[in-house]
Coordinates of C-alpha atoms and ligand atoms in Angstrom, one line a residue:
X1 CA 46.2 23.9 -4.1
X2 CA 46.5 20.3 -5.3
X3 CA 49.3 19.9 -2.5
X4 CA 47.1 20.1 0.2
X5 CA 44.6 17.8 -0.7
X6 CA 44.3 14.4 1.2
X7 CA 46.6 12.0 -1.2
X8 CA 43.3 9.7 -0.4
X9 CA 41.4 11.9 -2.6
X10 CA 39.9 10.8 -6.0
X11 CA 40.6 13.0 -8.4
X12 CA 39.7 13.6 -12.3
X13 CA 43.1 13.6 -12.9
X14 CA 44.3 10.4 -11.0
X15 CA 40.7 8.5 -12.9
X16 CA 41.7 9.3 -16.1
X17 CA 45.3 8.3 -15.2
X18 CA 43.7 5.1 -14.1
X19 CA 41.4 4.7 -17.3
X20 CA 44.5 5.3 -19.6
X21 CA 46.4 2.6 -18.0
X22 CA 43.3 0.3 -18.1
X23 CA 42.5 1.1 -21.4
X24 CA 45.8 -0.7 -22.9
X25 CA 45.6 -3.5 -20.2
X26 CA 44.5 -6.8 -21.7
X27 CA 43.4 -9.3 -18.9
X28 CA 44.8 -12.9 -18.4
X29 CA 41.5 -14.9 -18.5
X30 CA 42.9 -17.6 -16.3
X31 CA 43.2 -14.3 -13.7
X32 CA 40.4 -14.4 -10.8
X33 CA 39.1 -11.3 -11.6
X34 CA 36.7 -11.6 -14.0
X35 CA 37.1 -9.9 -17.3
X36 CA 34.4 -6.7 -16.7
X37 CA 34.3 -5.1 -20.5
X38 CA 33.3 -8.4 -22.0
X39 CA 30.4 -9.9 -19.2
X40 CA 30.5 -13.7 -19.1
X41 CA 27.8 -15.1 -21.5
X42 CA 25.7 -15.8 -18.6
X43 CA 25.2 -12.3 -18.1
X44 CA 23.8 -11.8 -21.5
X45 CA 24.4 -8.3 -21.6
X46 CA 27.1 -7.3 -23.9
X47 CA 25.3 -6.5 -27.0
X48 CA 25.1 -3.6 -29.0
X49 CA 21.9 -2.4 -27.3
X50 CA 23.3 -2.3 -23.8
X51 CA 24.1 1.5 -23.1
X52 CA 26.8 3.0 -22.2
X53 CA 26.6 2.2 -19.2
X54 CA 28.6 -0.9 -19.0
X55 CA 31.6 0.0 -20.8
X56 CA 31.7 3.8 -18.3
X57 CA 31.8 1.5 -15.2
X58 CA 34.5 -0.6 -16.3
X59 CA 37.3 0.4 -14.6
X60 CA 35.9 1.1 -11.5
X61 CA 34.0 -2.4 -10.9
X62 CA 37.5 -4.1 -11.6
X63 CA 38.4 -3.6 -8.3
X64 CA 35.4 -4.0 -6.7
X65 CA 33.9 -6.8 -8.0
X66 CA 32.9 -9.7 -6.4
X67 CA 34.6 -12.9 -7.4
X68 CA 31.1 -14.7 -8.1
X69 CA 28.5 -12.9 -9.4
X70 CA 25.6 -13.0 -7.3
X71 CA 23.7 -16.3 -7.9
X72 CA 20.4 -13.9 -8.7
X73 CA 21.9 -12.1 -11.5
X74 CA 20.6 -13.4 -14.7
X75 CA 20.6 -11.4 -18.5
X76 CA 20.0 -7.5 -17.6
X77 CA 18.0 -7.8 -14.5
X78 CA 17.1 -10.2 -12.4
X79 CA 14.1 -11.1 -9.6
X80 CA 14.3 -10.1 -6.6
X81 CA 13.3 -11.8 -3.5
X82 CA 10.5 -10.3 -1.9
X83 CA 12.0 -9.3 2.4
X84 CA 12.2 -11.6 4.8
X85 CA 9.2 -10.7 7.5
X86 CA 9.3 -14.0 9.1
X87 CA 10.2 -12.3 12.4
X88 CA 7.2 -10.3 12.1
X89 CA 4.5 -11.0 14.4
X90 CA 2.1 -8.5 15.8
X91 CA -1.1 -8.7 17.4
X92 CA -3.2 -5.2 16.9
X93 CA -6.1 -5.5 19.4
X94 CA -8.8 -2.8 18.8
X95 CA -10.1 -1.1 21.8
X96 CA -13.6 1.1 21.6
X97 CA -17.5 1.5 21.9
X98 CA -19.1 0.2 18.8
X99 CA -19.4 3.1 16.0
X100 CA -16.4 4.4 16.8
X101 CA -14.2 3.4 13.4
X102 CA -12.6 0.2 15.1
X103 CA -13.3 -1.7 11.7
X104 CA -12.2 0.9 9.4
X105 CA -8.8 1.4 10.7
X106 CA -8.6 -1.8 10.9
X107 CA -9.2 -1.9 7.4
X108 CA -7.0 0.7 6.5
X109 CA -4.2 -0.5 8.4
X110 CA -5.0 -4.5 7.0
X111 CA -4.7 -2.2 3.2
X112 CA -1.0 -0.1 3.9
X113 CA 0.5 -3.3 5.0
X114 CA -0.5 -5.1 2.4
X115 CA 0.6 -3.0 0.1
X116 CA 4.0 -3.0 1.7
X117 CA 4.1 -7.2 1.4
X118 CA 3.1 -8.2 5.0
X119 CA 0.9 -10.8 5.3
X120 CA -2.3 -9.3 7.4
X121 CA -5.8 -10.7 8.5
X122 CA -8.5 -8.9 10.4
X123 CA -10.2 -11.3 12.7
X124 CA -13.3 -10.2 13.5
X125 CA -15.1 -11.3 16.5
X126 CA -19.2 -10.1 15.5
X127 CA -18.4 -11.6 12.4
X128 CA -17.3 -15.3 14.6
X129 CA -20.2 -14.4 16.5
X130 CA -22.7 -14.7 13.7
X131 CA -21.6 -17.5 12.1
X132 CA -20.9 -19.9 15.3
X133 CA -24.8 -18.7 15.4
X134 CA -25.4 -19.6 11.9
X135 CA -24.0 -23.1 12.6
X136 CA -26.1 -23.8 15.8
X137 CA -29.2 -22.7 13.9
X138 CA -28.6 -25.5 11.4
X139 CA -27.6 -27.7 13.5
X140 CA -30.5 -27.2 16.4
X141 CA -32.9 -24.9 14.5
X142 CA -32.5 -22.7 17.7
X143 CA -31.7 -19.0 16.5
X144 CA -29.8 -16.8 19.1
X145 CA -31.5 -14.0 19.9
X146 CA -28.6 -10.9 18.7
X147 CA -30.6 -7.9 19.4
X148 CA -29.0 -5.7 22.1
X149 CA -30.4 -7.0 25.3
X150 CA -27.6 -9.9 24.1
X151 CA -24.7 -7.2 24.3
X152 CA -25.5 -6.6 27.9
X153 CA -23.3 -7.7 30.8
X154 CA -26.6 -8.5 33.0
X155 CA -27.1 -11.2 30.4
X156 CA -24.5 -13.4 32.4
X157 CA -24.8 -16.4 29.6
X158 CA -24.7 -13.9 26.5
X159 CA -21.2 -12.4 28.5
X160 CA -20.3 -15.8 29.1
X161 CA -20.7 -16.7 25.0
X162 CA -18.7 -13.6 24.0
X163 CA -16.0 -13.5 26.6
X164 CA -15.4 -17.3 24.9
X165 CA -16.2 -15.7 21.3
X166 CA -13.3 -13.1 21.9
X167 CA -10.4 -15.9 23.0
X168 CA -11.6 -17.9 20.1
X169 CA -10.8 -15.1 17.9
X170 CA -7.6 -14.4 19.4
X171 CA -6.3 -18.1 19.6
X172 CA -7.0 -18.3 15.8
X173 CA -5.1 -15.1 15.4
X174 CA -2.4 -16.5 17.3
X175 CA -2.6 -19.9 15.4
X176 CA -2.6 -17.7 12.4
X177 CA 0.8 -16.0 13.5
X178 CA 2.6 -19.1 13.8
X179 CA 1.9 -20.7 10.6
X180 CA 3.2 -17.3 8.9
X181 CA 1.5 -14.5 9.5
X182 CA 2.9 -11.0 10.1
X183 CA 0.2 -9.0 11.9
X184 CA -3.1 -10.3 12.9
X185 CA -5.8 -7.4 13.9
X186 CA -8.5 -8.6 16.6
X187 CA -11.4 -6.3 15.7
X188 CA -13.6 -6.6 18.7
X189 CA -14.6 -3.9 21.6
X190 CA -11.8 -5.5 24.0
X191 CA -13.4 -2.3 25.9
X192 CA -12.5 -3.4 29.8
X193 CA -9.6 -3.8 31.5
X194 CA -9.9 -7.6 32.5
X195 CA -9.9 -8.1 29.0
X196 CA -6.8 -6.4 28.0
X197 CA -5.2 -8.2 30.6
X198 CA -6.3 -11.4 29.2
X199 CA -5.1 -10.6 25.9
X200 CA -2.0 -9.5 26.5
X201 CA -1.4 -12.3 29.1
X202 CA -2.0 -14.4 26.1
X203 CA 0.1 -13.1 23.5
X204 CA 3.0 -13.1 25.7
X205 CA 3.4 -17.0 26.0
X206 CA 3.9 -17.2 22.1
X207 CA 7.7 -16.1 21.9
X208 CA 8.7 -12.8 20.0
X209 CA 5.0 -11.9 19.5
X210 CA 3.8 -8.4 20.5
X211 CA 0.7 -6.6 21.4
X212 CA -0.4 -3.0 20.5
X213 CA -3.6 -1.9 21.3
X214 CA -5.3 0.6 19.2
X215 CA -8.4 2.3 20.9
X216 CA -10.5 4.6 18.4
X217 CA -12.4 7.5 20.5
X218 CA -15.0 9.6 19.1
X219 CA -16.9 11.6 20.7
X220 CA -18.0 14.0 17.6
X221 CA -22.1 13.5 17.3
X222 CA -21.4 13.7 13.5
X223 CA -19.4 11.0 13.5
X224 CA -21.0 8.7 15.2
X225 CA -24.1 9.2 13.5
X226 CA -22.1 8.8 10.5
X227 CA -20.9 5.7 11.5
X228 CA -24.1 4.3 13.2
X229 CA -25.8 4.9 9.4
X230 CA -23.2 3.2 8.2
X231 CA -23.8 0.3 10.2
X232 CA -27.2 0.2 9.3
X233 CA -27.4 0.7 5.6
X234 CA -24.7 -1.0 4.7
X235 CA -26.2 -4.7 4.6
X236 CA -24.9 -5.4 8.2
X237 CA -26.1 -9.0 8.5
X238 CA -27.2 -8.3 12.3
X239 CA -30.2 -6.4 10.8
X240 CA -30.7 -7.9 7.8
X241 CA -34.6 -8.7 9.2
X242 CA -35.3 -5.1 10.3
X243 CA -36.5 -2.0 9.3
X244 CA -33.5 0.7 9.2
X245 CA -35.6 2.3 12.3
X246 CA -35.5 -0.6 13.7
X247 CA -31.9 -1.3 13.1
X248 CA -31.0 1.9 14.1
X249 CA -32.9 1.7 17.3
X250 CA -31.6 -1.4 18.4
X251 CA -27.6 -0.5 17.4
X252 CA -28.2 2.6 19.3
X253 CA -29.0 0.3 23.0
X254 CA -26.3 -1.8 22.0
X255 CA -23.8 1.6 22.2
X256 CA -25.8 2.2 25.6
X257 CA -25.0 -1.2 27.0
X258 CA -21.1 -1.3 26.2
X259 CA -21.2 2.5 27.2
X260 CA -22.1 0.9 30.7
X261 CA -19.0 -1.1 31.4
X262 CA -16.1 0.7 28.8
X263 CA -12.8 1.5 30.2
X264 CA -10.4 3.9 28.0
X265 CA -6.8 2.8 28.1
X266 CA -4.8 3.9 30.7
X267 CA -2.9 1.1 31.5
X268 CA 0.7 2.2 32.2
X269 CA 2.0 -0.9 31.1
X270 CA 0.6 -1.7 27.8
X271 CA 1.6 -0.6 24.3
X272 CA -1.0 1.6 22.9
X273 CA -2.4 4.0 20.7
X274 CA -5.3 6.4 21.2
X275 CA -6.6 8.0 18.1
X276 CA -9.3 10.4 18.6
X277 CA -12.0 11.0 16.2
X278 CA -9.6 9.5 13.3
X279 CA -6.2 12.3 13.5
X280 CA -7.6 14.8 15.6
X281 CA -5.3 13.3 18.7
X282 CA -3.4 11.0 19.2
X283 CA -1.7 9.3 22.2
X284 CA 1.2 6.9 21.8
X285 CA 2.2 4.8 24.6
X286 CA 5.5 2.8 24.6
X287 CA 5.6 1.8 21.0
X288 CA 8.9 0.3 20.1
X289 CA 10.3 -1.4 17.0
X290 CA 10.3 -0.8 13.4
X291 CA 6.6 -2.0 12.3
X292 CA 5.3 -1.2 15.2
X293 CA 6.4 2.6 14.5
X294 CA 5.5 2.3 10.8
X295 CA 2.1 1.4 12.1
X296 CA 1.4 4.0 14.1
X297 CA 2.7 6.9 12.2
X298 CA 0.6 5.4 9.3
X299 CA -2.2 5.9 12.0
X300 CA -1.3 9.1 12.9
X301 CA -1.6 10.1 9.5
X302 CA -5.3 9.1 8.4
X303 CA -8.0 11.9 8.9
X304 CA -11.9 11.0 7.7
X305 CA -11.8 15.0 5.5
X306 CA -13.9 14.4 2.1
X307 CA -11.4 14.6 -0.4
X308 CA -10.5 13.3 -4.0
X309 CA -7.3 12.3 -5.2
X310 CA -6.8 12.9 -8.9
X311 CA -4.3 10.8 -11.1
X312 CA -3.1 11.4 -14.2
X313 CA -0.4 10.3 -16.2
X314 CA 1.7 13.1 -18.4
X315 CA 0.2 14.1 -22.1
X316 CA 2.2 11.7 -24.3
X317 CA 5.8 12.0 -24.5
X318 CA 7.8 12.2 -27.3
X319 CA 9.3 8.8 -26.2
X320 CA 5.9 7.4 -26.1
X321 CA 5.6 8.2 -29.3
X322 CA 9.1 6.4 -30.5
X323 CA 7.8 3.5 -28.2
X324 CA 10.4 3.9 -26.0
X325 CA 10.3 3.2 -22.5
X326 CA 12.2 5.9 -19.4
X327 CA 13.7 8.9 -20.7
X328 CA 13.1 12.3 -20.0
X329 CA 11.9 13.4 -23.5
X330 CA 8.9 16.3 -23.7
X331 CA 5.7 16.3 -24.8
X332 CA 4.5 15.5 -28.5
X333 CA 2.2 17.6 -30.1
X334 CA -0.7 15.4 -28.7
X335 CA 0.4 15.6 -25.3
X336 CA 1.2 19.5 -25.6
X337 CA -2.5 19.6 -26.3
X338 CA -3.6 17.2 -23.3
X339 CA -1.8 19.5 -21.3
X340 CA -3.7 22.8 -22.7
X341 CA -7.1 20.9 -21.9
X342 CA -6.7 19.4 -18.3
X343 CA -7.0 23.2 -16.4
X344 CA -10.7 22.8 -17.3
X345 CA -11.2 19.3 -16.6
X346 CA -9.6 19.7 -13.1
X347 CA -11.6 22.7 -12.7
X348 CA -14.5 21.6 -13.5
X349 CA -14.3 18.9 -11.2
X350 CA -13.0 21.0 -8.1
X351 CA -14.9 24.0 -8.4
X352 CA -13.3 26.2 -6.1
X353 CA -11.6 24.1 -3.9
X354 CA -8.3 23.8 -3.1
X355 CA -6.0 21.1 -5.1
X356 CA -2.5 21.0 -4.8
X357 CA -0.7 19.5 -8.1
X358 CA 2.3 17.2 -7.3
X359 CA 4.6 16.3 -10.5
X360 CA 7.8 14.2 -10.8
X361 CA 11.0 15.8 -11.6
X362 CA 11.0 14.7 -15.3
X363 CA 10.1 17.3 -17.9
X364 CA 6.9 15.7 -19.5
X365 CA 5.3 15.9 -15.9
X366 CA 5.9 19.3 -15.3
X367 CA 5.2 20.1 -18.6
X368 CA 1.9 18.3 -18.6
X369 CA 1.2 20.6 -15.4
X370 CA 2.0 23.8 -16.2
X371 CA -1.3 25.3 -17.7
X372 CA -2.8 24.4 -14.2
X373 CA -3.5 27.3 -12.0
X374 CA -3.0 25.7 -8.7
X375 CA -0.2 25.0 -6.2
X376 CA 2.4 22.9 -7.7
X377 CA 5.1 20.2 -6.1
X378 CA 7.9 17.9 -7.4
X379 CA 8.4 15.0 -6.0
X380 CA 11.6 13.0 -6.6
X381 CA 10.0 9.8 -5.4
X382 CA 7.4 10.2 -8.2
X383 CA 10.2 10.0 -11.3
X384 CA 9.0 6.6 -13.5
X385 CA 10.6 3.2 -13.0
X386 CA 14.2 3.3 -13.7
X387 CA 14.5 0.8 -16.3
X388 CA 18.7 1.0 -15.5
X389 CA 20.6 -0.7 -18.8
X390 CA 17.2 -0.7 -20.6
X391 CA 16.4 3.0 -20.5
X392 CA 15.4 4.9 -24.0
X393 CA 15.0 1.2 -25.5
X394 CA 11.8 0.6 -27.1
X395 CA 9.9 -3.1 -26.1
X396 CA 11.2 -4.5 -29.4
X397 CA 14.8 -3.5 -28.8
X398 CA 14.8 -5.3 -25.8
X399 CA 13.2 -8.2 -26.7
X400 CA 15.7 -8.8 -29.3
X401 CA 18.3 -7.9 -27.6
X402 CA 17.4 -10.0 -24.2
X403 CA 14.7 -12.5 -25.5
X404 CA 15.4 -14.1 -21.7
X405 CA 15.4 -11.4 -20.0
X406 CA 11.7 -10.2 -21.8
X407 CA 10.3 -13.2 -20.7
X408 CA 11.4 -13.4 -17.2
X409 CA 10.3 -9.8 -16.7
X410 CA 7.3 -11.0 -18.4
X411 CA 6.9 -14.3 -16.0
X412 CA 7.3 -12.3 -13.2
X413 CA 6.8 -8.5 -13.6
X414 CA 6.7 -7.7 -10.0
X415 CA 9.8 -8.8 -9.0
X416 CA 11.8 -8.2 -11.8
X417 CA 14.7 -5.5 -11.7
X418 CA 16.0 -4.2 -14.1
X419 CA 20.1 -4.0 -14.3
X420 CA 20.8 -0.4 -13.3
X421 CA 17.3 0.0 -12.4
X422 CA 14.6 -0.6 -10.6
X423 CA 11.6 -3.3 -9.7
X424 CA 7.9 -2.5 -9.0
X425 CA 8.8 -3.6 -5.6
X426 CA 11.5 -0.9 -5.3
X427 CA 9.2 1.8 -6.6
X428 CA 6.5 0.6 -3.6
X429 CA 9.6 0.9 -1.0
X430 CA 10.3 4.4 -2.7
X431 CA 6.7 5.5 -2.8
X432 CA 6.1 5.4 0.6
X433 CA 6.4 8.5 2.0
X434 CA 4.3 9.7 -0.8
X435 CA 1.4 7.5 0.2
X436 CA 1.9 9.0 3.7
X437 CA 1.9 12.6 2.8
X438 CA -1.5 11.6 0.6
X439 CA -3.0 10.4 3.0
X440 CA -2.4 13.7 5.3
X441 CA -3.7 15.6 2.4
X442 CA -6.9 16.8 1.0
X443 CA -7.2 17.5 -2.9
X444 CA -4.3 15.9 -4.4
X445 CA -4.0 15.7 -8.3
X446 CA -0.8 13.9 -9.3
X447 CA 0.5 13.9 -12.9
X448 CA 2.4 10.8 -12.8
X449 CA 4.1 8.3 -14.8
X450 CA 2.6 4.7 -16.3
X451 CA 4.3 2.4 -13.3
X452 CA 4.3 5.2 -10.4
X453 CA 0.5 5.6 -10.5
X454 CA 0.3 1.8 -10.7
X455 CA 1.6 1.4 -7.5
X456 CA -0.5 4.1 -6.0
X457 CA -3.7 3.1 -7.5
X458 CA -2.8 -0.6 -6.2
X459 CA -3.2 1.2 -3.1
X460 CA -6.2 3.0 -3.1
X461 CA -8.2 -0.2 -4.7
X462 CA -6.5 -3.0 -2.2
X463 CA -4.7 -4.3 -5.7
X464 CA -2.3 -7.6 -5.3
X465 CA 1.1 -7.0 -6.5
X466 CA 1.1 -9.5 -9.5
X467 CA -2.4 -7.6 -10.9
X468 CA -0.2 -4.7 -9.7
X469 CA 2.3 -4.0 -12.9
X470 CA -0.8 -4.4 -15.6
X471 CA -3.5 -2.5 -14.6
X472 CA -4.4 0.2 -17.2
X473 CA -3.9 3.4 -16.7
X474 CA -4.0 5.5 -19.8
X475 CA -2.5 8.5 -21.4
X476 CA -5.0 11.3 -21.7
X477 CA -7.6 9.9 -18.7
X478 CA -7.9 11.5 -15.3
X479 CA -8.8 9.1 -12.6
X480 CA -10.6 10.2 -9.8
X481 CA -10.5 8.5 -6.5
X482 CA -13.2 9.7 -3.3
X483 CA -12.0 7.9 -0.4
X484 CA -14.9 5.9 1.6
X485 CA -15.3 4.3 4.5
X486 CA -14.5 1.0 3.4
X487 CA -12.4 1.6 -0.3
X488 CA -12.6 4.4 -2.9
X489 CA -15.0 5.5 -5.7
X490 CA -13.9 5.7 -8.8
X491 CA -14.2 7.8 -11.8
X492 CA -12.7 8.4 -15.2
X493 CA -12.5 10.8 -17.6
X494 CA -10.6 10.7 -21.2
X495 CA -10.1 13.8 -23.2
X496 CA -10.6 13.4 -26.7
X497 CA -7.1 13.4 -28.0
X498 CA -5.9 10.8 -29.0
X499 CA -2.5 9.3 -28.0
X500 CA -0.5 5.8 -28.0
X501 CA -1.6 2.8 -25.8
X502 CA 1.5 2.2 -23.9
X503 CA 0.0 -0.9 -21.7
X504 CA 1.1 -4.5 -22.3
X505 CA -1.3 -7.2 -20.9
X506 CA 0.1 -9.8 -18.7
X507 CA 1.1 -12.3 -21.7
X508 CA -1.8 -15.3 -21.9
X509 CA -4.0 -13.7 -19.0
X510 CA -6.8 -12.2 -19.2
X511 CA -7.0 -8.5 -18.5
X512 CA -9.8 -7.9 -16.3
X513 CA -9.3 -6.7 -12.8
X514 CA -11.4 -6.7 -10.1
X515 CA -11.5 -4.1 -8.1
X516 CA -12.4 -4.2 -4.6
X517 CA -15.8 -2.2 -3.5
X518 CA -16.1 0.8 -1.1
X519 CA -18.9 -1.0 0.6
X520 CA -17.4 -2.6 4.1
X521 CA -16.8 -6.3 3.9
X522 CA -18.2 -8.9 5.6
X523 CA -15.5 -11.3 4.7
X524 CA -17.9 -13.7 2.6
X525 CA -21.2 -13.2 5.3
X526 CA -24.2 -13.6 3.4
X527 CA -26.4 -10.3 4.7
Ligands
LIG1 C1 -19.8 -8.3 18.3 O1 -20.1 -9.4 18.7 O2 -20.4 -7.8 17.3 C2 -18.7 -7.6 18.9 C3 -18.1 -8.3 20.1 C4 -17.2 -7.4 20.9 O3 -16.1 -7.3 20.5 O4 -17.6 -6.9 21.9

């Protein structure tokens, strides 16, 4: 049999031919090729702590190793540069009536990217509006009249001010672009033709900048009226003097008057996407290019269902216990108990219905699950952080062992991969399908790991990524999220049984994060 195999072919039998040889082979240091079972000091990593998986590498890295080490390669791990998305530069112009979700997919949209380390502003053109108004009132005591009758295009001056308002906005997008930006969302009703045309007419004189517009339809009566209560209860400074009748009135002939004059997108030309009543439909029109087609299957995605998504990490681990980070070790007596309990927390909770369970692939997840009587999933995106060289170590151990190293991660938790392994940044990358899939989902309870629901729960809450790798998340405590218009709710509950704390504040920071609200933002507008 052997004699037909391609004489290219690897073998067991040709490595360990290989190893034997190497294994008696002592290496002229003056040779280029760096000596790989002892690492150069720099490396810091040949102590008695490093795993085995150094010295099982050896031979094959001494042909493949590069003659310099690359310049980021410090102790066990390193930081790694966040991507270069210089080239980045997208306009998203919202198209649609007023109460028709422009601002919250804005919103959601600003959040995803965020998360995935684009730099993204929402420019909002009532919130311009307002405060050019706020300025001339101080300036002139004169107070612009902002009731509807100003949102009508018979009101030749008042079109005249918000035509000007609109290109404002969108020039200090654009100016916003150029001094780094990646994707600058002009929330406004851009709801005619003429100015569509303008827009994009405008964002093609700045080179490699593109335009997708993103028109939100809705013509479900629920909805709207969901959206138009919204508007008014929810401190919108336009009505901060009136009654909610009043407010509600008066928002209502606003719709009317845009109603009058709106245009759908049909323009054959233009890049678009039409999303009706938020993932019922939607149209895509010549969307080309890698963010622009992340963006709009993210948008495809989103539906407005009320839902809760349900973290919680395993019952503690038997490596918890030992202090020792990765692994795939089961649960200790405390966590075996943890995992006994949850079925009636959950239930309790849900009532009666439906919740799927996702778990990682690693035994104390799907051991933590398996009391639950619900549909269950593994996900191989959800295993914990690969701490590479540094797995099964506890804190200590590696502190002694790489006191650089410790600190660097420490200085910079983030960025930091580990050798082998993995950094925050890498479990975002690798997280985000699953973000997707959650967000096509309804009841979700994940039973996660310390760093994986991290990541996720930075998403939900609009977290930066240096709060990112310390916010708490403890063994024993479900956390329940209720999506909103604007955020999430959040609640937590912590069975009584006890188990380690496994967090590590930021060294010489204080702990407290601040989460954003659910309440929509008015970008510092006093209501
Ligand atoms: C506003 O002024 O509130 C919205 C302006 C618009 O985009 O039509």
């Amino acid at each position: 049999m052997d004699s037909d195999r391609n004489p290219r072919e690897v073998t067991p039998a040709k490595l360990s031919l290989v190893d034997n040889a190497l294994s008696g082979v002592k290496l002229d240091p003056h040779l280029a090729v760096p000596r790989v079972h002892t690492p150069p000091a720099m490396f810091g990593a040949g102590g008695p702590m490093l795993k085995q998986f150094d010295q099982s590498n050896a031979a094959s890295r001494v042909g493949s190793q590069a003659a310099t080490p690359p310049r980021s390669v410090v102790g066990i791990g390193n930081k790694v540069a966040k991507p270069d998305y210089s080239e980045a530069k997208i306009v998203v112009a919202m198209v649609g009536l007023p109460a028709r979700g422009k601002s919250y997919l804005s919103n959601k949209l600003m959040r995803y990217l965020k998360w995935l380390e684009y730099d993204v502003k929402v420019f909002n053109v009532g919130q311009l509006r307002r405060s050019r108004a706020r300025q001339k009132a101080q300036e002139s005591g004169k107070h612009e009249d902002h009731t509807a009758s100003y949102f009508s295009h018979d009101n030749v001056e008042a079109t005249r001010l918000r035509d000007q308002l609109a290109t404002d906005s969108l020039d200090m997008l654009i100016q916003w672009l150029r001094d780094g930006g990646n994707v600058g969302i002009h929330d406004a009703t851009n709801s005619t033709r003429s100015r569509r045309a303008k827009i994009e007419e405008r964002v093609a004189q700045e080179k490699g900048f593109v335009t997708i517009f993103l028109e939100s339809v809705c013509d479900d009566p629920a909805l709207i009226a969901a959206n138009v209560a919204l508007k008014v209860s929810s401190g919108d400074p336009d009505y901060k003097d009136m009654s909610r009748e009043e407010a509600k009135a008066d928002f209502l002939r606003r719709i009317k008057q845009y109603e009058a004059v709106y245009e759908t997108i049909t323009e054959p030309h233009l890049s678009y996407l039409r999303i009706i009543n938020v993932g019922n439909q939607v149209t895509v029109c010549r969307i080309h290019g890698y963010l622009q087609s992340r963006i709009a299957f993210y948008l495809m995605n989103l539906h407005l269902k009320p839902r809760s998504i349900f973290f919680s990490r395993h019952g503690e681990s038997q490596y918890n216990v030992e202090g020792k980070i990765g692994g795939d070790s089961p649960l200790s007596e405390r966590g075996q108990k943890y995992a006994t309990a949850l079925p009636a927390l959950i239930t309790d909770n849900i009532g009666d219905a439906p919740l799927t369970v996702w778990t990682s692939t690693l035994q104390r997840t799907i051991l933590t699950a398996q009391h639950l009587p619900y549909n269950k999933l593994t996900w191989k995106s959800l295993d914990e952080l690969d701490a590479g060289v540094c797995d099964g170590m506890t804190y200590e151990e590696i502190e002694h062992a790489y006191p650089d190293d410790f600190a660097h991660r420490d200085e910079d938790k983030f960025n930091y991969r580990y050798r082998g392994g993995e950094s925050y940044r890498d479990v975002v990358v690798r997280l985000e399908p699953v973000i997707m899939e959650l967000e096509r989902q309804e009841n979700i309870l994940i039973i996660g790991h310390q760093a994986i629901l991290r990541c996720l729960y930075a998403y939900f809450h609009n977290l930066p990524q240096a709060d990112l790798p310390y916010i708490k998340i403890p063994l024993h405590t479900v956390i329940k999220l209720t999506p909103k218009a604007y955020g999430c709710d959040e609640e937590r509950y912590t069975l009584p049984i006890g188990a380690v704390d496994t967090h590590r504040p930021k060294p010489g920071s204080s702990p407290q994060l601040q989460l954003s609200g659910t309440g929509r933002e008015y970008y510092g507008e006093k209501a």
